[in-house]
Coordinates of C-alpha atoms and ligand atoms in Angstrom, one line a residue:
M1338 CA 88.1 -73.1 90.4
K1339 CA 90.8 -75.7 89.7
P1340 CA 92.2 -76.1 93.2
Y1341 CA 88.7 -76.9 94.4
F1342 CA 88.5 -79.9 92.2
T1343 CA 91.9 -81.2 93.4
D1344 CA 93.7 -79.8 96.5
F1345 CA 90.7 -78.4 98.4
F1346 CA 88.1 -81.1 97.8
G1347 CA 86.4 -81.0 101.2
N1348 CA 82.6 -80.9 101.6
A1349 CA 81.7 -77.4 102.7
A1350 CA 79.4 -78.8 105.3
S1351 CA 82.0 -81.1 106.9
Q1352 CA 83.3 -80.2 110.3
H1353 CA 87.0 -80.7 109.7
S1354 CA 89.8 -78.6 108.3
L1355 CA 89.2 -79.7 104.7
G1356 CA 85.5 -78.8 105.0
F1357 CA 86.4 -75.5 106.6
Q1358 CA 88.6 -74.6 103.6
S1359 CA 85.7 -75.2 101.3
A1360 CA 83.3 -73.4 103.5
Q1361 CA 85.6 -70.4 103.5
A1362 CA 85.6 -70.4 99.7
I1363 CA 81.8 -70.6 99.7
E1364 CA 81.6 -67.6 102.0
K1365 CA 84.0 -65.6 99.8
A1366 CA 81.7 -66.3 96.8
R1367 CA 78.7 -65.3 98.8
A1368 CA 80.4 -62.0 99.6
Q1369 CA 81.4 -61.4 96.0
I1370 CA 77.8 -61.9 94.8
A1371 CA 76.3 -59.8 97.6
S1372 CA 78.7 -57.0 96.6
A1373 CA 77.8 -57.4 92.9
I1374 CA 74.1 -56.8 93.6
H1375 CA 74.4 -54.6 96.6
C1376 CA 72.8 -56.7 99.3
Q1377 CA 73.9 -58.5 102.5
E1378 CA 75.7 -61.8 102.4
K1379 CA 73.1 -63.5 104.5
E1380 CA 70.5 -62.7 101.9
I1381 CA 72.2 -65.0 99.3
Y1382 CA 71.3 -68.7 99.0
F1383 CA 73.1 -71.0 96.6
T1384 CA 71.1 -73.2 94.2
S1385 CA 71.8 -75.1 91.0
G1386 CA 70.6 -72.3 88.8
A1387 CA 67.8 -69.9 88.1
T1388 CA 65.2 -72.6 87.3
E1389 CA 65.6 -74.0 90.8
S1390 CA 65.5 -70.6 92.4
I1391 CA 62.4 -69.7 90.5
N1392 CA 60.7 -72.9 91.6
L1393 CA 61.7 -72.3 95.2
V1394 CA 60.2 -68.8 95.3
I1395 CA 57.0 -69.5 93.5
R1396 CA 56.2 -73.0 94.9
G1397 CA 57.7 -72.1 98.3
L1398 CA 55.5 -69.0 98.7
W1399 CA 52.4 -70.8 97.4
Q1400 CA 52.9 -73.6 99.9
S1401 CA 53.7 -71.2 102.8
Y1402 CA 51.2 -68.4 102.3
G1403 CA 48.7 -69.7 99.6
S1404 CA 46.0 -70.2 102.2
Q1405 CA 46.1 -66.5 103.0
K1406 CA 46.6 -64.9 99.6
N1407 CA 46.4 -66.9 96.4
H1408 CA 46.8 -64.5 93.5
F1409 CA 50.1 -64.3 91.5
I1410 CA 50.9 -61.8 88.8
T1411 CA 53.5 -62.1 86.1
S1412 CA 54.2 -61.0 82.5
S1413 CA 53.7 -62.8 79.2
V1414 CA 57.5 -62.6 78.3
E1415 CA 58.9 -64.4 81.3
H1416 CA 61.2 -67.4 80.8
K1417 CA 59.5 -70.8 80.7
A1418 CA 60.8 -71.6 84.1
V1419 CA 58.5 -68.9 85.5
L1420 CA 55.5 -69.5 83.3
E1421 CA 55.5 -73.3 83.6
T1422 CA 55.9 -73.1 87.4
Y1423 CA 52.8 -70.8 87.5
E1424 CA 51.0 -73.2 85.3
A1425 CA 51.8 -76.0 87.8
I1426 CA 50.5 -74.1 90.9
E1427 CA 47.4 -72.9 89.0
K1428 CA 46.5 -76.6 88.8
Q1429 CA 46.7 -76.7 92.6
G1430 CA 44.3 -73.8 93.0
A1431 CA 46.4 -70.6 92.7
K1432 CA 45.0 -67.7 90.6
I1433 CA 47.5 -66.5 88.0
T1434 CA 47.3 -63.3 86.0
I1435 CA 49.6 -63.0 83.0
L1436 CA 50.0 -59.4 82.0
P1437 CA 50.6 -58.3 78.4
V1438 CA 53.7 -56.3 77.4
N1439 CA 53.9 -53.4 74.9
S1440 CA 55.4 -53.7 71.4
E1441 CA 58.9 -53.0 72.8
G1442 CA 58.6 -55.8 75.3
F1443 CA 58.1 -53.7 78.4
L1444 CA 55.6 -54.3 81.2
E1445 CA 54.1 -50.9 81.6
P1446 CA 53.8 -49.8 85.3
E1447 CA 50.1 -48.8 84.8
T1448 CA 49.3 -52.3 83.6
L1449 CA 50.7 -53.7 86.7
Q1450 CA 49.2 -51.1 89.0
S1451 CA 45.6 -51.9 87.9
A1452 CA 46.1 -55.7 88.2
I1453 CA 47.3 -55.9 91.8
T1454 CA 44.5 -56.8 94.3
E1455 CA 44.4 -57.3 98.0
D1456 CA 44.8 -61.0 97.3
T1457 CA 48.0 -60.6 95.3
L1458 CA 50.8 -62.5 97.1
L1459 CA 53.5 -62.2 94.5
V1460 CA 54.4 -60.2 91.4
S1461 CA 57.2 -61.5 89.3
V1462 CA 58.7 -59.6 86.5
I1463 CA 61.7 -60.4 84.3
Y1464 CA 64.4 -57.8 84.7
A1465 CA 65.7 -57.9 81.2
N1466 CA 64.2 -60.1 78.4
N1467 CA 66.4 -62.8 77.0
E1468 CA 65.0 -62.6 73.4
V1469 CA 64.3 -59.0 72.6
G1470 CA 66.5 -57.4 75.3
S1471 CA 63.9 -55.1 76.9
I1472 CA 65.1 -53.8 80.4
N1473 CA 62.1 -53.2 82.5
D1474 CA 61.8 -50.3 84.9
L1475 CA 62.3 -52.5 87.9
E1476 CA 62.6 -49.7 90.4
R1477 CA 59.1 -48.5 89.5
L1478 CA 57.5 -51.9 89.1
A1479 CA 58.9 -53.1 92.5
K1480 CA 57.8 -49.8 94.2
I1481 CA 54.2 -50.1 92.9
T1482 CA 54.1 -53.7 94.1
K1483 CA 55.4 -52.9 97.6
E1484 CA 53.0 -50.0 98.0
K1485 CA 50.1 -52.3 97.3
G1486 CA 51.4 -54.7 100.0
S1487 CA 52.5 -57.6 97.7
L1488 CA 55.9 -59.3 97.4
F1489 CA 58.1 -58.7 94.4
F1490 CA 60.4 -61.2 92.6
T1491 CA 62.6 -60.5 89.6
D1492 CA 64.3 -63.0 87.3
A1493 CA 67.5 -61.0 86.8
V1494 CA 69.3 -63.8 84.9
Q1495 CA 70.0 -61.6 81.9
A1496 CA 70.8 -58.5 83.9
L1497 CA 74.0 -59.1 85.8
G1498 CA 77.0 -57.9 83.9
K1499 CA 74.8 -56.0 81.4
V1500 CA 72.8 -53.6 83.6
E1501 CA 73.7 -51.9 86.8
L1502 CA 71.9 -54.2 89.3
N1503 CA 71.5 -52.5 92.7
L1504 CA 69.2 -53.9 95.3
E1505 CA 69.5 -50.8 97.4
K1506 CA 67.5 -49.0 94.7
I1507 CA 65.0 -51.8 93.9
P1508 CA 62.7 -52.7 96.8
G1509 CA 62.3 -56.3 95.7
D1510 CA 62.0 -59.3 98.0
F1511 CA 63.4 -62.0 95.7
L1512 CA 65.8 -62.1 92.8
C1513 CA 67.5 -65.0 91.0
L1514 CA 70.7 -65.3 89.0
S1515 CA 72.3 -68.0 86.9
S1516 CA 76.1 -68.2 86.8
H1517 CA 76.6 -69.1 83.2
K1518 CA 74.9 -65.9 82.0
F1519 CA 77.8 -63.8 83.4
Y1520 CA 80.7 -66.0 82.3
G1521 CA 80.6 -68.4 85.3
P1522 CA 80.3 -72.2 85.1
K1523 CA 76.9 -73.8 84.3
G1524 CA 74.9 -75.5 87.0
A1525 CA 75.2 -72.8 89.7
G1526 CA 72.9 -69.9 90.6
I1527 CA 71.5 -68.0 93.5
L1528 CA 68.3 -66.9 95.1
Y1529 CA 68.3 -63.6 97.0
I1530 CA 65.8 -63.2 99.8
R1531 CA 65.5 -59.8 101.4
E1532 CA 66.0 -59.9 105.2
Q1533 CA 62.9 -58.3 106.8
K1534 CA 60.6 -58.5 109.7
P1535 CA 58.5 -60.6 109.9
R1536 CA 60.9 -63.0 108.1
L1537 CA 59.7 -64.4 104.8
R1538 CA 59.1 -68.1 105.1
L1539 CA 59.6 -70.2 102.0
Q1540 CA 58.7 -73.9 102.0
A1541 CA 61.9 -75.7 101.1
Q1542 CA 61.5 -77.7 97.9
L1543 CA 64.5 -79.9 98.6
T1544 CA 64.6 -81.5 102.0
G1545 CA 67.5 -83.3 103.5
G1546 CA 70.6 -82.2 105.4
G1547 CA 69.4 -78.6 105.9
H1548 CA 72.1 -76.8 103.9
E1549 CA 71.6 -73.0 103.2
K1550 CA 69.8 -72.4 106.4
G1551 CA 67.4 -75.2 105.8
L1552 CA 66.1 -73.7 102.6
R1553 CA 68.0 -75.8 100.1
S1554 CA 69.4 -79.1 101.2
G1555 CA 72.2 -80.7 99.2
T1556 CA 76.0 -80.6 99.1
L1557 CA 77.2 -77.4 97.6
N1558 CA 79.0 -77.5 94.3
V1559 CA 82.2 -75.8 95.6
P1560 CA 84.2 -75.3 92.4
A1561 CA 81.1 -73.9 90.5
I1562 CA 80.2 -71.6 93.3
V1563 CA 83.8 -70.3 93.6
G1564 CA 83.8 -69.7 89.8
M1565 CA 80.4 -67.9 90.0
G1566 CA 81.7 -65.6 92.7
E1567 CA 84.7 -64.7 90.8
A1568 CA 82.7 -64.2 87.6
A1569 CA 80.3 -61.9 89.4
E1570 CA 83.2 -59.8 90.7
I1571 CA 84.8 -59.5 87.3
C1572 CA 81.6 -58.5 85.5
T1573 CA 80.6 -55.8 88.0
Q1574 CA 84.1 -54.3 88.3
K1575 CA 84.2 -53.8 84.5
L1576 CA 80.5 -53.1 84.1
N1577 CA 80.6 -49.7 82.3
D1578 CA 83.4 -50.6 80.0
E1579 CA 81.8 -53.9 79.1
I1580 CA 78.4 -52.3 78.4
N1581 CA 80.1 -49.8 76.0
D1582 CA 82.2 -52.5 74.4
M1583 CA 79.2 -54.8 73.8
R1584 CA 77.1 -51.9 72.4
K1585 CA 79.9 -51.0 70.0
K1586 CA 80.2 -54.6 68.8
R1587 CA 76.4 -55.1 68.6
D1588 CA 75.9 -51.8 66.7
Y1589 CA 78.8 -52.7 64.3
L1590 CA 77.2 -56.0 63.5
Q1591 CA 73.8 -54.5 63.2
K1592 CA 75.0 -51.9 60.8
K1593 CA 76.8 -54.4 58.6
I1594 CA 73.8 -56.7 58.4
E1595 CA 71.5 -53.7 57.7
Q1596 CA 73.8 -52.5 54.8
N1597 CA 73.8 -56.0 53.4
L1598 CA 70.0 -56.3 53.5
M1599 CA 69.5 -52.8 52.0
A1600 CA 71.9 -53.7 49.2
Q1601 CA 69.8 -56.8 48.4
N1602 CA 66.6 -54.8 48.7
I1603 CA 65.3 -57.1 51.5
S1604 CA 63.0 -55.6 54.1
F1605 CA 63.6 -56.2 57.8
Q1606 CA 62.8 -54.9 61.2
I1607 CA 64.9 -54.7 64.4
N1608 CA 62.8 -56.0 67.4
G1609 CA 63.0 -54.8 71.0
P1610 CA 63.4 -51.3 72.5
K1611 CA 64.2 -48.3 70.3
D1612 CA 65.8 -46.5 73.3
L1613 CA 69.2 -48.3 73.5
D1614 CA 69.6 -47.3 77.1
R1615 CA 66.7 -49.7 77.8
K1616 CA 68.0 -52.5 75.7
L1617 CA 70.5 -55.2 76.6
P1618 CA 73.8 -54.1 75.1
H1619 CA 74.6 -57.4 73.5
N1620 CA 71.2 -58.2 71.9
L1621 CA 70.4 -58.0 68.2
N1622 CA 67.0 -59.5 67.3
L1623 CA 65.8 -59.0 63.7
S1624 CA 63.0 -60.2 61.5
I1625 CA 64.0 -60.6 57.8
D1626 CA 61.3 -60.7 55.2
R1627 CA 60.6 -64.3 53.9
L1628 CA 63.6 -65.8 55.6
Q1629 CA 63.4 -69.5 55.8
L1630 CA 65.0 -70.4 59.1
S1631 CA 65.8 -74.1 58.4
E1632 CA 67.6 -73.1 55.2
F1633 CA 69.4 -70.2 57.0
Q1634 CA 70.7 -72.5 59.6
K1635 CA 72.0 -74.9 57.0
H1636 CA 73.8 -72.0 55.2
L1637 CA 75.3 -70.6 58.4
P1638 CA 76.9 -73.6 60.2
F1639 CA 79.7 -71.7 61.9
V1640 CA 77.8 -68.8 63.4
A1641 CA 76.1 -69.7 66.7
F1642 CA 72.8 -67.8 66.7
S1643 CA 69.3 -68.3 68.0
T1644 CA 66.0 -68.5 66.1
G1645 CA 62.7 -67.0 66.9
S1646 CA 61.0 -70.4 67.0
A1647 CA 61.2 -73.4 69.3
C1648 CA 62.9 -75.5 66.7
S1649 CA 63.8 -75.2 63.0
S1650 CA 61.2 -77.4 61.4
A1651 CA 58.5 -75.9 59.2
S1652 CA 55.8 -76.6 61.8
A1653 CA 57.8 -75.1 64.7
K1654 CA 55.8 -72.8 66.9
P1655 CA 56.9 -69.2 66.8
S1656 CA 58.4 -67.8 70.0
Y1657 CA 55.8 -66.7 72.5
V1658 CA 57.9 -63.6 73.3
L1659 CA 57.8 -62.4 69.7
T1660 CA 54.1 -63.1 69.5
A1661 CA 53.6 -61.2 72.8
I1662 CA 55.2 -58.1 71.3
G1663 CA 52.9 -58.2 68.4
L1664 CA 54.7 -60.1 65.6
D1665 CA 52.5 -62.2 63.4
D1666 CA 53.4 -65.9 63.0
D1667 CA 55.2 -65.4 59.6
K1668 CA 57.4 -62.6 61.0
A1669 CA 58.1 -64.5 64.2
K1670 CA 59.2 -67.5 62.2
S1671 CA 61.6 -65.4 60.2
T1672 CA 63.4 -63.9 63.2
V1673 CA 66.9 -64.4 64.3
R1674 CA 68.9 -63.3 67.3
F1675 CA 72.6 -62.6 67.4
S1676 CA 74.6 -61.8 70.5
V1677 CA 78.0 -60.4 71.1
G1678 CA 80.1 -60.8 74.2
R1679 CA 83.3 -60.0 76.1
F1680 CA 85.4 -62.2 73.8
T1681 CA 83.9 -61.3 70.4
S1682 CA 86.4 -59.6 68.1
F1683 CA 85.7 -57.2 65.3
E1684 CA 87.4 -59.7 62.9
E1685 CA 84.8 -62.3 63.9
L1686 CA 82.0 -59.7 63.4
D1687 CA 83.3 -59.0 59.9
A1688 CA 83.5 -62.7 59.0
A1689 CA 80.1 -63.4 60.6
S1690 CA 78.3 -60.5 58.8
D1691 CA 79.7 -61.6 55.4
A1692 CA 78.5 -65.1 56.0
I1693 CA 75.1 -63.9 57.3
G1694 CA 74.6 -61.8 54.2
Q1695 CA 75.4 -64.7 51.9
A1696 CA 73.2 -67.1 54.0
I1697 CA 70.3 -64.7 53.9
S1698 CA 70.3 -64.4 50.1
A1699 CA 70.4 -68.2 49.8
S1700 CA 67.6 -68.8 52.3
R1701 CA 64.6 -66.8 51.3
I1702 CA 61.2 -68.1 50.2
P1703 CA 61.0 -67.1 46.5
D1704 CA 58.6 -64.3 45.6
I1705 CA 55.7 -65.9 43.8
L1706 CA 53.9 -63.3 41.7
Ligands
PLP1430 N1 65.5 -67.0 83.2 C1 66.0 -66.4 82.1 C2 65.7 -65.1 81.7 C3 66.9 -67.2 81.3 O1 67.4 -66.7 80.2 C4 67.2 -68.5 81.8 C5 68.1 -69.4 81.0 O2 68.2 -69.3 79.8 C6 66.7 -69.0 83.0 C7 65.8 -68.2 83.6 C8 67.0 -70.4 83.5 O3 68.2 -70.4 84.0 P1 68.9 -71.8 84.4 O4 69.2 -72.5 83.1 O5 70.2 -71.5 85.1 O6 68.1 -72.6 85.2

C-alpha cells in the first residue's frame, strides 16, 4: 500500500499518467478479488465497506424494482447493517419477512422455501454469522431462491479467508465483503453483482462523478483497495492451511477454558454449530453460568474479546443473535466470544486462558441459597 500514499498518488479517475498508474493498481485489485471469489472482474464494484454495499443492494433494488415486487426476506441473525436497512425501507412501504434460525444459528432451507412468494424481490442471508459462527448452506439457499424467481444476496463479510467462497457454485446475484475482515485495511469493501441478461439495475445511492460504472460515485481509495486486493489473494492462497491453523488454535483455547471451568465446577455451554465443518474456524462463543460481564471485563483488561451484549452495563440488552438461537436473557448476558487469528501464538493462548480462568472465578454472581 505504501507507494500509493507517496510515489503513485494519482487519482484513479484522472486521465493522465499518474492517474493511469493508480487505475492500473485498482484493476489489479479487482482481478485479485474476482479470483478469490471465482467471478469476473467486471462484476466487482468498490465501496467503502460492507455497510455501504448492503445499503446499495437493498435500497437500490427497492428503488429500482419496488413498484413491481415489494417483498424482501432475510434472517433474524443478520448484521445490523442489513436489519436496519430493511427497517428503513419498510417505513417506505416495503414488506419485510424476517425468518427465524434454528438453535445452531442456521437458516433452514425449508423455512426459506415456504416463505418465498411471487412478490419476493430479494432474499438476503448471511453467509457465516459473526457471533456464533454458523456457516449457512448457501448453495442450497441460493438455489431455492433462484428456482422461485427471486434475487439472492449474501453478506459474506465473515466468510472470505475462513470458508471456501466460490461464486461458480453459488447462484447468487449479489455479495458483499469488507476488507478488514480478511486482514486488509479498514474502510474498503466490495459489492459483487452478477452479470446477467437482462442486466440488474440498482439505483445508485451516491451520485456524482459516475465512478464504478455510475453505480458508486466518489474518488476511489487507492491505497486501501490495493491492500484489500493483496489481502484477498493471500487469504485465498493459504485458505486450507489457515482454516486448519485457526481450528487448532480455537480448539486449544476452548479445551483450556473448559478444563478450567470444570476444575472450578462451573457450568457452561458452547454456542453455535456442533458440526465443526459448519462453524467458522476462529470462533469460540460460550455462556458461563452466572458470569457478570462488567466484572469480567474489569478483570481481563489485556485480552481483547467480545461480549454477548450491546454494552457492558447491567441494563445492557442481550445480543439479538443469542436470543434468536434460543438463549434466555440471563444466559445471553453471560456470554463471551473469543477469536483466534493468523497471528495468534500458542504462548498467547496459554497466557490468555490462564487469565480468563482467573477472571471468571473473580467475576461470578455469588450463589445465594
Ligand atoms: N456484516 C457483517 C457480518 C459484519 O460482521 C460486519 C462488520 O462487523 C458488517 C456487515 C459491516 O461491515 P463494515 O464495517 O465494513 O461496513
